[in-house]
Every structure is written in C-alpha cells, then in structure tokens.
Amino acid sequence: MAVVREFTLPDLGEGLTEAVIVQWLVEVGEVVAVDQPVVEVETAKAMVEVPCPYGGVVTARFGAAGTEVPVGTPLVTVAVGAAPEDSAGRGSAPGSANGSASVAVPANPAPGAEGAGTDAAGSGNVLVGYGTSGAAARRRRILPSSAEAPARRSATPAPPATTNGTATNGTATNGTATGDAAGTAVADGPRTVAVISPLVRRIAREHDLDLREVRGSGRDGLILRTDVESAVRALGERQSAAARTAGTADAAGPVPGAERIPLKGLRGAAAEKFSRSRREIPDATCWVDADATDLLATRRAMNVPGAPKVSLLALLARICTAALARYPELNATVDTAAQEIVRLPAVHLGFAAQTDRGLVVPVVRDAQGRTVEQLSAEIARLTDAARAGKLSPAELSRGTFTLNNYGVFGVDGSTPILNHPEAAMLGVGRIAAKPWVHDGELAVREVVQLSFTFDHRVCDGGIAGGFLRYVADCVEQPALLLRSL
C-alpha cells in the first residue's frame, strides 16, 4: 500500500525564511527518485534546485511559478511505493493546487511506513531544518485557565457582543452570559457600566470614550481610573495609526499608469540590508585622486602571451589585502549586543557585481593568502556564476571587506552604503586621462578617484586616512607591494 508523503520547503540556511518558485522540474504523475530536484526556487541569496528526500510518484504540486512560499510550506506530495498508474486518477482531482490533487497526509507517519521502495534507504541530502524522519508533532497553544484569566486580562476595549446581543467573556447559554465579572452584561440589553467615580466619567466624557467598551480591572469588573486612562491611550494610538495609514495611502495611492514592483527576492533582501546599514552604522567617507598610469603598465607587463590573464580588479584586491594587513582595525565588525568591536583574522573580500537580477556581492574566501593570479581566477569564476544566477548562499555571505568598482559605470566618485555588518568599503571610480603634475612637469596621466567609506565606531579618521593613502601609494607605485609579498 502506497504511503503519501508531504515535502515542504526546507530551511535553506543563512537565515532565509522564504523563496520564490522559479520553475517546476517535475510533473504530477511523474516518478521521482530520492534526492531528485523537483523545483527551482530563488532566495534572497541565489537560485537553488531543491531535492526531494522521498522516492515515488508525484501526486500534487503546490504553487505556481512566481509564487513566494515561506519555509515549511508544502511543495509536493509523493506516493511512496506506488506505481504511476496507481495515482494517475488523483492528479486531476478538483480543488487541487496547480491542477493536481490535494492528498491527505498523515501528520505523524509510522516509522518504516515507506515500505521497501527506493525511499527506504533515506535521503542522502541533509536539508537544514528538514529530515527524512517522521514529521514533528504540532505544538498546541495552551489557553489560560479561568482562574488565570482575570490576572492576565488588561484594561483594553472589550470585544463586540455576541450571541443574542449579550457580551460574553465566558459561555453564553439561552441568552444569558457568564463571565469573569458578575453584572457586566444583561441578557438582550446593553452592557451595564460599572463606574462609581465621577472622575472616571469625566475623563471618559472629555475623550469621547464609551465606557461600555472598557473592561474594568476592579472588583466585580469595576472600572477604575487606570482602566479609563489605558483605554484613552489605546484609543489615541489607534487614531494615530489610522491617520498615518490614511496619509500613506494618500501619498502612495494608486496612480494611473504607475508600475508597482514587489520588493522581494534578491531586490528585497538588498533593500533591507541597505536600510539596516543606514540605520545602524555611523559611516563616513574620504576621497583621494591617484595616478594609475604605472598600475596599468604593470598589468600590461603581467599579461604576457601564454600566461593567465590578470584583471585590474585583482590588482586592486591585492592592494586591499596588503592595506588591511597594515591596518587590521578595518577588517572588523561591531557586535551591538555585546557592545564590542570584533577584529577578524581572515580577509573575506567581497566585490560588487551588477547582474540582470540586481546587485550581488560575491565573496573571495581567505583573500589575504592568494596571489594576484589566484585572485583574478577566483573573481572571474564568481563573476560568471553571478551572471548565471548560480552562486550559492555561502558564496554571497560572511564577507569582511568590500571592493566596489563603480568606475565600470563611467562615474568618478561615489559615497557607497556599507555592506552590513562590514566596517569598511573601498570605492574605485573610472580611470580617465587627465592633466597631472608628474616629475615636476604637467603631463597627461591616467587618473582614478578612490573613495573609502568606513564605520566610525571601529576607527577614527587617522586610521581611515592612513589606509586610503597607502592604497593610493600602491596604485601610483605598484612596486610598493613587493614589500609585503
């Protein structure tokens, strides 16, 4: 007998909580093997093919292409141990997702229920937060007992009346109500207001507050001054929220012909990271112009026929690692919870790359131990993977310093946003021919503007200025790098 198993979107790691379905790789009624990819999804980090830990016949798919699904949402159901013809009729049952049947699935299948099919050996892929064993039992919320309810009840507006017009805080039967406070409701009539103090009535009257909607915390439901003041505050907060919502709706209301682009996936993750960086990091930026003529000449000398090509970005990356070795204060992050600066031992160098999917920052691991040739090869590999949308989450995270070559867009300078939680970023503008004083004479030289943005919590201006000056010196005199080889 076939056992139907439900496969949900697993935790893909790196704190990702949702993904967007790009395309389905299987059809309903198709036989799948253990660990066969069944769907391609796009996360905030990369495109990922998700393997199914069950082998059998696909009986249902959930979600169309473009649908955003949270972690734990069902993706497919698989009949383990079933032949294709056994589930053919189920693939077109009404009320199914994507035209496939919704099959009831046991919440806690018995161990070994898969039988002796291909699923018996278990999945070879260990998905984070997802196993091939039985599903965990659902947690149930435990409601407070009637003895605890009065203690937990806060002085907030009461819910609307139910059942024959009576307010129920307990169980209503035949038009009569029983609740926490005696005398708080009358059958088929308005709720009795338990108020003694004239001051309470005056405060309610001044703020247009209906005392029948206030739950008293005093004995037998008596409305106290603290109750009405709390209700007034709650009313004011609701009115303020409504005003803000109305203002936002007016400012960003429907505009004829306007296009709305959802901030989700890679773009949404980038937007959140930019916003968080601006909120948390007190950044500052300094600039300097440098003569890059000798750097370009050095690159041409390296790129001799038959040798691996060295990119200009790789040379700049090597300069960054040398500068960070001299100024390790900048290869750091700030632990806001512990109020500590954390200096990191390895340089994981990120570089900004523009793709069709948006801006991504691939990371070169342990850049401080790589030669210029090795840096060039790794940057080229990561760039190709980024353009193809094949970067893994690990290749897009845990950087410690970023190199931003915005000069490829033909601009001279920029004040970039730091890649949270990193503490520094070097920006490189375009290299253009400009008049420059060289050896005491005016000449046309290849000039670049360098900008350095840093977290002012990790260092002062002296450290930042020293770092940028050293980088500029290496750009103008590449031979200085020989000292740190």
PDB file of N, CA and C in Angstrom, residues 382-422:
ATOM      1  N   LEU A 382      33.611  33.617  -9.844  1.00  0.00           N
ATOM      2  CA  LEU A 382      32.449  34.117  -9.108  1.00  0.00           C
ATOM      3  C   LEU A 382      31.603  35.060  -9.964  1.00  0.00           C
ATOM      4  N   THR A 383      32.260  35.854 -10.818  1.00  0.00           N
ATOM      5  CA  THR A 383      31.513  36.764 -11.691  1.00  0.00           C
ATOM      6  C   THR A 383      30.665  35.985 -12.679  1.00  0.00           C
ATOM      7  N   ASP A 384      31.221  34.941 -13.283  1.00  0.00           N
ATOM      8  CA  ASP A 384      30.455  34.113 -14.225  1.00  0.00           C
ATOM      9  C   ASP A 384      29.280  33.442 -13.520  1.00  0.00           C
ATOM     10  N   ALA A 385      29.516  32.944 -12.314  1.00  0.00           N
ATOM     11  CA  ALA A 385      28.436  32.297 -11.570  1.00  0.00           C
ATOM     12  C   ALA A 385      27.353  33.306 -11.188  1.00  0.00           C
ATOM     13  N   ALA A 386      27.748  34.534 -10.864  1.00  0.00           N
ATOM     14  CA  ALA A 386      26.770  35.565 -10.505  1.00  0.00           C
ATOM     15  C   ALA A 386      25.891  35.910 -11.703  1.00  0.00           C
ATOM     16  N   ARG A 387      26.479  36.044 -12.880  1.00  0.00           N
ATOM     17  CA  ARG A 387      25.694  36.381 -14.076  1.00  0.00           C
ATOM     18  C   ARG A 387      24.750  35.254 -14.468  1.00  0.00           C
ATOM     19  N   ALA A 388      25.143  34.019 -14.158  1.00  0.00           N
ATOM     20  CA  ALA A 388      24.289  32.874 -14.461  1.00  0.00           C
ATOM     21  C   ALA A 388      23.289  32.588 -13.354  1.00  0.00           C
ATOM     22  N   GLY A 389      23.379  33.330 -12.244  1.00  0.00           N
ATOM     23  CA  GLY A 389      22.473  33.109 -11.120  1.00  0.00           C
ATOM     24  C   GLY A 389      22.732  31.817 -10.386  1.00  0.00           C
ATOM     25  N   LYS A 390      23.970  31.346 -10.398  1.00  0.00           N
ATOM     26  CA  LYS A 390      24.311  30.053  -9.809  1.00  0.00           C
ATOM     27  C   LYS A 390      25.155  30.170  -8.537  1.00  0.00           C
ATOM     28  N   LEU A 391      25.276  31.345  -7.990  1.00  0.00           N
ATOM     29  CA  LEU A 391      26.049  31.491  -6.755  1.00  0.00           C
ATOM     30  C   LEU A 391      25.311  30.839  -5.597  1.00  0.00           C
ATOM     31  N   SER A 392      26.051  30.158  -4.750  1.00  0.00           N
ATOM     32  CA  SER A 392      25.457  29.543  -3.562  1.00  0.00           C
ATOM     33  C   SER A 392      25.336  30.597  -2.461  1.00  0.00           C
ATOM     34  N   PRO A 393      24.457  30.368  -1.479  1.00  0.00           N
ATOM     35  CA  PRO A 393      24.372  31.321  -0.364  1.00  0.00           C
ATOM     36  C   PRO A 393      25.694  31.539   0.335  1.00  0.00           C
ATOM     37  N   ALA A 394      26.525  30.489   0.428  1.00  0.00           N
ATOM     38  CA  ALA A 394      27.817  30.635   1.105  1.00  0.00           C
ATOM     39  C   ALA A 394      28.744  31.566   0.344  1.00  0.00           C
ATOM     40  N   GLU A 395      28.594  31.632  -0.983  1.00  0.00           N
ATOM     41  CA  GLU A 395      29.450  32.495  -1.801  1.00  0.00           C
ATOM     42  C   GLU A 395      28.987  33.946  -1.802  1.00  0.00           C
ATOM     43  N   LEU A 396      27.853  34.199  -1.143  1.00  0.00           N
ATOM     44  CA  LEU A 396      27.297  35.550  -1.108  1.00  0.00           C
ATOM     45  C   LEU A 396      27.217  36.104   0.311  1.00  0.00           C
ATOM     46  N   SER A 397      27.871  35.475   1.245  1.00  0.00           N
ATOM     47  CA  SER A 397      27.707  35.899   2.634  1.00  0.00           C
ATOM     48  C   SER A 397      29.028  35.822   3.390  1.00  0.00           C
ATOM     49  N   ARG A 398      29.006  36.433   4.587  1.00  0.00           N
ATOM     50  CA  ARG A 398      30.118  36.409   5.537  1.00  0.00           C
ATOM     51  C   ARG A 398      31.378  37.076   4.999  1.00  0.00           C
ATOM     52  N   GLY A 399      31.202  38.136   4.210  1.00  0.00           N
ATOM     53  CA  GLY A 399      32.351  38.929   3.807  1.00  0.00           C
ATOM     54  C   GLY A 399      32.804  39.823   4.954  1.00  0.00           C
ATOM     55  N   THR A 400      34.065  40.263   4.893  1.00  0.00           N
ATOM     56  CA  THR A 400      34.598  41.143   5.940  1.00  0.00           C
ATOM     57  C   THR A 400      34.996  42.512   5.399  1.00  0.00           C
ATOM     58  N   PHE A 401      35.136  42.637   4.078  1.00  0.00           N
ATOM     59  CA  PHE A 401      35.539  43.904   3.452  1.00  0.00           C
ATOM     60  C   PHE A 401      35.060  43.848   2.009  1.00  0.00           C
ATOM     61  N   THR A 402      34.628  45.007   1.462  1.00  0.00           N
ATOM     62  CA  THR A 402      34.092  45.024   0.107  1.00  0.00           C
ATOM     63  C   THR A 402      34.877  45.988  -0.778  1.00  0.00           C
ATOM     64  N   LEU A 403      35.131  45.545  -2.007  1.00  0.00           N
ATOM     65  CA  LEU A 403      35.754  46.354  -3.045  1.00  0.00           C
ATOM     66  C   LEU A 403      34.687  46.677  -4.081  1.00  0.00           C
ATOM     67  N   ASN A 404      34.426  47.953  -4.281  1.00  0.00           N
ATOM     68  CA  ASN A 404      33.325  48.389  -5.145  1.00  0.00           C
ATOM     69  C   ASN A 404      33.891  49.156  -6.332  1.00  0.00           C
ATOM     70  N   ASN A 405      33.911  48.538  -7.490  1.00  0.00           N
ATOM     71  CA  ASN A 405      34.455  49.159  -8.704  1.00  0.00           C
ATOM     72  C   ASN A 405      33.307  49.792  -9.496  1.00  0.00           C
ATOM     73  N   TYR A 406      32.825  50.935  -9.036  1.00  0.00           N
ATOM     74  CA  TYR A 406      31.736  51.605  -9.745  1.00  0.00           C
ATOM     75  C   TYR A 406      32.237  52.374 -10.964  1.00  0.00           C
ATOM     76  N   GLY A 407      33.540  52.377 -11.182  1.00  0.00           N
ATOM     77  CA  GLY A 407      34.073  53.027 -12.373  1.00  0.00           C
ATOM     78  C   GLY A 407      33.623  52.381 -13.661  1.00  0.00           C
ATOM     79  N   VAL A 408      33.187  51.114 -13.605  1.00  0.00           N
ATOM     80  CA  VAL A 408      32.709  50.447 -14.821  1.00  0.00           C
ATOM     81  C   VAL A 408      31.452  51.122 -15.362  1.00  0.00           C
ATOM     82  N   PHE A 409      30.771  51.919 -14.528  1.00  0.00           N
ATOM     83  CA  PHE A 409      29.582  52.638 -14.983  1.00  0.00           C
ATOM     84  C   PHE A 409      29.924  54.032 -15.520  1.00  0.00           C
ATOM     85  N   GLY A 410      31.220  54.333 -15.599  1.00  0.00           N
ATOM     86  CA  GLY A 410      31.647  55.607 -16.167  1.00  0.00           C
ATOM     87  C   GLY A 410      31.546  56.780 -15.225  1.00  0.00           C
ATOM     88  N   VAL A 411      31.526  56.538 -13.911  1.00  0.00           N
ATOM     89  CA  VAL A 411      31.427  57.624 -12.940  1.00  0.00           C
ATOM     90  C   VAL A 411      32.750  57.748 -12.195  1.00  0.00           C
ATOM     91  N   ASP A 412      32.998  58.959 -11.676  1.00  0.00           N
ATOM     92  CA  ASP A 412      34.270  59.230 -10.999  1.00  0.00           C
ATOM     93  C   ASP A 412      34.231  58.876  -9.518  1.00  0.00           C
ATOM     94  N   GLY A 413      33.161  59.268  -8.823  1.00  0.00           N
ATOM     95  CA  GLY A 413      33.128  59.092  -7.373  1.00  0.00           C
ATOM     96  C   GLY A 413      31.779  58.611  -6.887  1.00  0.00           C
ATOM     97  N   SER A 414      31.749  58.221  -5.622  1.00  0.00           N
ATOM     98  CA  SER A 414      30.512  57.726  -5.021  1.00  0.00           C
ATOM     99  C   SER A 414      30.682  57.707  -3.512  1.00  0.00           C
ATOM    100  N   THR A 415      29.571  57.721  -2.800  1.00  0.00           N
ATOM    101  CA  THR A 415      29.568  57.508  -1.348  1.00  0.00           C
ATOM    102  C   THR A 415      28.731  56.259  -1.091  1.00  0.00           C
ATOM    103  N   PRO A 416      29.309  55.077  -1.236  1.00  0.00           N
ATOM    104  CA  PRO A 416      28.536  53.835  -1.155  1.00  0.00           C
ATOM    105  C   PRO A 416      28.019  53.551   0.241  1.00  0.00           C
ATOM    106  N   ILE A 417      26.993  52.720   0.296  1.00  0.00           N
ATOM    107  CA  ILE A 417      26.449  52.250   1.571  1.00  0.00           C
ATOM    108  C   ILE A 417      27.229  51.012   1.984  1.00  0.00           C
ATOM    109  N   LEU A 418      27.676  50.971   3.223  1.00  0.00           N
ATOM    110  CA  LEU A 418      28.443  49.832   3.705  1.00  0.00           C
ATOM    111  C   LEU A 418      27.617  48.552   3.649  1.00  0.00           C
ATOM    112  N   ASN A 419      28.302  47.474   3.343  1.00  0.00           N
ATOM    113  CA  ASN A 419      27.666  46.165   3.266  1.00  0.00           C
ATOM    114  C   ASN A 419      27.564  45.587   4.686  1.00  0.00           C
ATOM    115  N   HIS A 420      26.476  45.887   5.366  1.00  0.00           N
ATOM    116  CA  HIS A 420      26.270  45.476   6.751  1.00  0.00           C
ATOM    117  C   HIS A 420      26.511  43.973   6.896  1.00  0.00           C
ATOM    118  N   PRO A 421      27.256  43.525   7.917  1.00  0.00           N
ATOM    119  CA  PRO A 421      27.803  44.243   9.071  1.00  0.00           C
ATOM    120  C   PRO A 421      29.275  44.634   8.921  1.00  0.00           C
ATOM    121  N   GLU A 422      29.761  44.711   7.689  1.00  0.00           N
ATOM    122  CA  GLU A 422      31.161  45.063   7.480  1.00  0.00           C
ATOM    123  C   GLU A 422      31.432  46.496   7.925  1.00  0.00           C
TER     124      GLU A 422
END
